[in-house]
Amino acid sequence: AQKITQTQPGMFVQEKEAVTLDCTYDTSDQSYGLFWYKQPSSGEMIFLIYQGSYDEQNATEGRYSLNFQKARKSANLVISASQLGDSAMYFCAMREGTGGSYIPTFGRGTSLIVHP
Amino acid sequence: KAGVTQTPRYLIKTRGQQVTLSCSPISGHRSVSWYQQTPGQGLQFLFEYFSETQRNKGNFPGRFSGRQFSNSRSEMNVSTLELGDSALYLCASSFGGMATYEQYFGPGTRLTVT
């Protein structure tokens, strides 16, 4: 079974509008971390935001926020006020494990295109 | 502060050969992780080195190996290359390793096996 599922292969949004990228995860661990990364066409992965499984508040980093719904095992990324430079692949990832042993798993990604 | 650097950026090898990729982390970072990205399998974790010791390992065959030097620079080696090893290989560095949440990725090495 997929540990990280991103059901939207592609998304389109108008510049300045908000967009939500979906991510659901599957784990039996109590302690885990959820990440979002952005990968522009240049190939370099850029860390955007992190949510720990015990964090009660949704993480926010500038225009990025993570809508964390633990019971539904969902960790959607919300980008407010989209910019043309936001056009990229977006990957949701989960880090499981404890005691120094951690294995990250990535989703297949969502391609976001921002229209002017 | 300089970012993560990877060399070479592009590489073409023949099936059966071996290849070594290099990654220099951000100064002060002790952890280097390696990932393989392909259109078919997506992004997959290979292994992590922390203070010269392999600390975490993904599900890859023994043909994939790595090491880390005392200056935290890391190399990844793939022996007996197969066509399926063609991929973008990314390395990432962090100060505290996988327990911390922020990793900084390099631009990747694009390996083509013919």
CSV table of C-alpha atoms in Angstrom, one decimal:
chain,number,residue,atom,x,y,z
A,1,ALA,CA,0.0,0.0,0.0
A,2,GLN,CA,1.1,3.5,-0.7
A,3,LYS,CA,2.3,5.3,2.4
A,4,ILE,CA,1.9,8.8,0.8
A,5,THR,CA,-0.8,9.4,-1.7
A,6,GLN,CA,-1.1,12.6,-3.8
A,7,THR,CA,-4.2,12.2,-5.9
A,8,GLN,CA,-3.7,15.3,-8.1
A,9,PRO,CA,-1.1,14.7,-10.8
A,10,GLY,CA,-1.7,18.2,-12.1
A,11,MET,CA,-3.2,21.4,-10.8
A,12,PHE,CA,-3.8,24.8,-12.4
A,13,VAL,CA,-4.4,28.1,-10.5
A,14,GLN,CA,-4.7,31.7,-11.4
A,15,GLU,CA,-2.1,34.0,-10.2
A,16,LYS,CA,-2.9,35.6,-6.8
A,17,GLU,CA,-5.5,32.9,-6.0
A,18,ALA,CA,-5.1,30.2,-3.3
A,19,VAL,CA,-4.6,26.5,-4.1
A,20,THR,CA,-4.7,23.4,-2.0
A,21,LEU,CA,-2.6,20.4,-2.8
A,22,ASP,CA,-3.8,17.1,-1.3
A,23,CYS,CA,-1.8,14.5,0.6
A,24,THR,CA,-3.0,11.5,2.6
A,25,TYR,CA,-0.7,9.2,4.5
A,26,ASP,CA,-0.7,5.8,6.0
A,27,THR,CA,1.3,4.9,9.1
A,28,SER,CA,0.8,2.9,12.3
A,29,ASP,CA,3.5,4.9,14.1
A,30,GLN,CA,2.4,7.4,16.8
A,31,SER,CA,5.4,9.6,16.1
A,32,TYR,CA,6.0,10.8,12.6
A,33,GLY,CA,6.8,13.9,10.6
A,34,LEU,CA,5.2,15.3,7.4
A,35,PHE,CA,6.9,17.5,4.9
A,36,TRP,CA,6.3,19.3,1.8
A,37,TYR,CA,8.9,20.0,-0.8
A,38,LYS,CA,8.9,22.0,-4.0
A,39,GLN,CA,10.9,20.9,-7.1
A,40,PRO,CA,11.3,23.5,-9.9
A,41,SER,CA,12.3,22.4,-13.3
A,42,SER,CA,16.0,22.9,-12.3
A,43,GLY,CA,15.7,19.7,-10.2
A,44,GLU,CA,16.6,21.0,-6.8
A,45,MET,CA,14.2,20.0,-4.0
A,46,ILE,CA,13.3,22.9,-1.7
A,47,PHE,CA,12.0,22.3,1.8
A,48,LEU,CA,8.7,24.2,2.4
A,49,ILE,CA,7.1,23.2,5.6
A,50,TYR,CA,7.0,20.6,8.3
A,51,GLN,CA,4.4,19.2,10.7
A,52,GLY,CA,5.1,16.9,13.5
A,53,SER,CA,2.5,14.3,14.5
A,54,TYR,CA,2.2,15.8,18.0
A,55,ASP,CA,1.9,19.4,16.8
A,56,GLU,CA,-1.6,20.5,17.6
A,57,GLN,CA,-1.5,23.6,15.5
A,58,ASN,CA,-1.2,23.7,11.8
A,59,ALA,CA,2.3,24.7,10.5
A,60,THR,CA,2.7,27.9,8.6
A,61,GLU,CA,5.6,29.3,6.7
A,62,GLY,CA,4.9,32.6,4.9
A,63,ARG,CA,2.4,31.8,2.1
A,64,TYR,CA,2.5,28.1,2.9
A,65,SER,CA,0.3,26.4,5.5
A,66,LEU,CA,-0.2,22.8,6.2
A,67,ASN,CA,-3.8,21.7,6.9
A,68,PHE,CA,-3.2,18.8,9.2
A,69,GLN,CA,-6.1,16.5,9.9
A,70,LYS,CA,-4.7,13.6,12.0
A,71,ALA,CA,-7.8,11.5,12.3
A,72,ARG,CA,-8.2,11.6,8.5
A,73,LYS,CA,-4.5,11.1,8.0
A,74,SER,CA,-4.4,14.1,5.7
A,75,ALA,CA,-1.7,16.8,5.4
A,76,ASN,CA,-2.8,19.2,2.6
A,77,LEU,CA,-0.6,22.1,1.5
A,78,VAL,CA,-2.3,25.4,1.1
A,79,ILE,CA,-0.5,28.1,-1.0
A,80,SER,CA,-2.1,31.5,-0.6
A,81,ALA,CA,-1.7,34.3,-3.2
A,82,SER,CA,-0.1,32.1,-5.9
A,83,GLN,CA,2.8,33.5,-7.8
A,84,LEU,CA,4.1,32.6,-11.2
A,85,GLY,CA,7.3,31.3,-9.5
A,86,ASP,CA,5.2,28.7,-7.6
A,87,SER,CA,4.9,26.7,-10.8
A,88,ALA,CA,6.7,23.5,-9.9
A,89,MET,CA,6.3,19.9,-8.8
A,90,TYR,CA,5.3,19.6,-5.1
A,91,PHE,CA,6.0,16.5,-3.1
A,92,CYS,CA,4.5,15.4,0.2
A,93,ALA,CA,6.7,13.2,2.3
A,94,MET,CA,6.6,11.4,5.6
A,95,ARG,CA,9.3,10.5,8.0
A,96,GLU,CA,8.6,7.4,10.2
A,97,GLY,CA,10.7,5.9,12.9
A,98,THR,CA,12.1,6.7,16.3
A,99,GLY,CA,15.4,6.3,18.2
A,100,GLY,CA,17.6,7.6,15.4
A,101,SER,CA,16.3,5.2,12.8
A,102,TYR,CA,14.2,7.1,10.2
A,103,ILE,CA,13.1,6.3,6.8
A,104,PRO,CA,11.4,9.0,4.6
A,105,THR,CA,8.8,8.2,2.0
A,106,PHE,CA,7.7,10.5,-0.8
A,107,GLY,CA,4.5,10.8,-2.7
A,108,ARG,CA,4.5,10.8,-6.5
A,109,GLY,CA,4.1,14.6,-6.6
A,110,THR,CA,1.6,17.2,-8.0
A,111,SER,CA,2.5,19.5,-10.8
A,112,LEU,CA,1.3,23.0,-10.2
A,113,ILE,CA,1.0,25.5,-13.0
A,114,VAL,CA,0.2,29.1,-12.1
A,115,HIS,CA,-1.4,31.1,-14.9
A,116,PRO,CA,-1.0,34.9,-15.2
B,1,LYS,CA,26.7,30.1,3.2
B,2,ALA,CA,27.3,27.9,0.2
B,3,GLY,CA,24.6,25.3,-0.5
B,4,VAL,CA,24.9,21.6,-1.1
B,5,THR,CA,27.0,20.8,-4.1
B,6,GLN,CA,27.0,17.7,-6.2
B,7,THR,CA,29.5,16.6,-8.8
B,8,PRO,CA,29.3,15.8,-11.6
B,9,ARG,CA,26.0,17.3,-12.7
B,10,TYR,CA,25.6,15.0,-15.7
B,11,LEU,CA,27.1,11.6,-16.3
B,12,ILE,CA,26.7,9.0,-19.1
B,13,LYS,CA,27.9,5.4,-18.3
B,14,THR,CA,27.6,2.0,-20.0
B,15,ARG,CA,25.8,-0.9,-18.5
B,16,GLY,CA,28.1,-3.0,-16.3
B,17,GLN,CA,30.4,-0.1,-15.4
B,18,GLN,CA,30.5,1.5,-12.0
B,19,VAL,CA,30.1,5.1,-11.0
B,20,THR,CA,30.9,7.4,-8.1
B,21,LEU,CA,28.9,10.5,-7.3
B,22,SER,CA,30.1,13.2,-4.8
B,23,CYS,CA,28.2,15.4,-2.5
B,24,SER,CA,29.5,18.3,-0.4
B,25,PRO,CA,27.1,19.3,2.4
B,26,ILE,CA,26.5,22.8,3.8
B,27,SER,CA,29.3,23.7,6.1
B,28,GLY,CA,28.6,22.4,9.6
B,29,HIS,CA,26.1,19.8,8.5
B,30,ARG,CA,26.9,16.3,9.7
B,31,SER,CA,24.3,14.4,7.9
B,32,VAL,CA,24.1,13.5,4.2
B,33,SER,CA,21.3,11.6,2.7
B,34,TRP,CA,21.0,10.2,-0.8
B,35,TYR,CA,17.9,9.8,-2.9
B,36,GLN,CA,17.1,8.3,-6.4
B,37,GLN,CA,14.4,9.9,-8.5
B,38,THR,CA,13.0,8.2,-11.5
B,39,PRO,CA,9.8,8.7,-13.5
B,40,GLY,CA,8.7,5.2,-12.7
B,41,GLN,CA,9.5,4.9,-9.0
B,42,GLY,CA,9.4,8.5,-8.0
B,43,LEU,CA,11.7,9.7,-5.2
B,44,GLN,CA,13.2,7.0,-3.1
B,45,PHE,CA,15.5,7.1,-0.1
B,46,LEU,CA,18.9,5.3,-0.5
B,47,PHE,CA,20.8,5.9,2.7
B,48,GLU,CA,21.9,8.4,5.2
B,49,TYR,CA,25.4,9.0,6.7
B,50,PHE,CA,25.9,10.8,9.9
B,51,SER,CA,29.4,11.5,11.3
B,52,GLU,CA,30.9,8.9,8.9
B,53,THR,CA,28.5,6.2,9.9
B,54,GLN,CA,25.6,4.8,7.8
B,55,ARG,CA,22.6,5.4,10.1
B,56,ASN,CA,19.6,4.7,7.9
B,57,LYS,CA,19.2,2.6,4.8
B,58,GLY,CA,16.4,2.3,2.2
B,59,ASN,CA,15.5,-0.8,0.2
B,60,PHE,CA,18.1,-0.9,-2.5
B,61,PRO,CA,20.4,-3.7,-3.5
B,62,GLY,CA,24.0,-3.9,-2.3
B,63,ARG,CA,25.3,-2.5,-5.6
B,64,PHE,CA,24.4,0.9,-4.1
B,65,SER,CA,26.9,1.9,-1.4
B,66,GLY,CA,28.2,5.0,0.1
B,67,ARG,CA,30.6,6.5,2.5
B,68,GLN,CA,31.2,9.8,4.3
B,69,PHE,CA,34.5,11.4,5.1
B,70,SER,CA,35.6,13.3,8.2
B,71,ASN,CA,34.8,16.6,6.5
B,72,SER,CA,31.2,15.3,6.0
B,73,ARG,CA,31.6,15.1,2.2
B,74,SER,CA,29.9,11.9,1.0
B,75,GLU,CA,30.3,9.7,-2.0
B,76,MET,CA,27.8,7.2,-3.5
B,77,ASN,CA,28.9,4.3,-5.6
B,78,VAL,CA,26.9,2.2,-7.9
B,79,SER,CA,28.6,-1.0,-9.2
B,80,THR,CA,27.6,-3.1,-12.2
B,81,LEU,CA,25.3,-0.4,-13.6
B,82,GLU,CA,21.9,-1.4,-15.1
B,83,LEU,CA,19.7,0.5,-17.4
B,84,GLY,CA,17.2,1.0,-14.6
B,85,ASP,CA,19.8,2.9,-12.6
B,86,SER,CA,19.3,5.9,-15.0
B,87,ALA,CA,18.0,8.5,-12.6
B,88,LEU,CA,18.5,11.9,-11.0
B,89,TYR,CA,20.5,11.3,-7.8
B,90,LEU,CA,19.9,13.9,-5.1
B,91,CYS,CA,21.8,14.4,-1.9
B,92,ALA,CA,20.6,16.4,1.0
B,93,SER,CA,22.3,17.7,4.1
B,94,SER,CA,21.2,18.6,7.5
B,95,PHE,CA,22.8,19.4,10.8
B,96,GLY,CA,21.1,16.8,13.0
B,97,GLY,CA,20.2,14.1,10.5
B,98,MET,CA,16.9,12.6,9.8
B,99,ALA,CA,15.6,13.4,13.3
B,100,THR,CA,15.6,17.0,12.3
B,101,TYR,CA,13.0,18.3,9.9
B,102,GLU,CA,14.9,20.5,7.6
B,103,GLN,CA,17.0,19.1,4.8
B,104,TYR,CA,18.8,21.1,2.1
B,105,PHE,CA,19.1,19.4,-1.2
B,106,GLY,CA,21.7,19.7,-3.9
B,107,PRO,CA,21.0,20.2,-7.6
B,108,GLY,CA,21.4,16.5,-8.3
B,109,THR,CA,23.5,14.3,-10.6
B,110,ARG,CA,21.7,13.1,-13.8
B,111,LEU,CA,23.0,9.6,-14.5
B,112,THR,CA,22.2,8.0,-17.8
B,113,VAL,CA,23.1,4.4,-18.3
B,114,THR,CA,23.3,3.2,-21.9
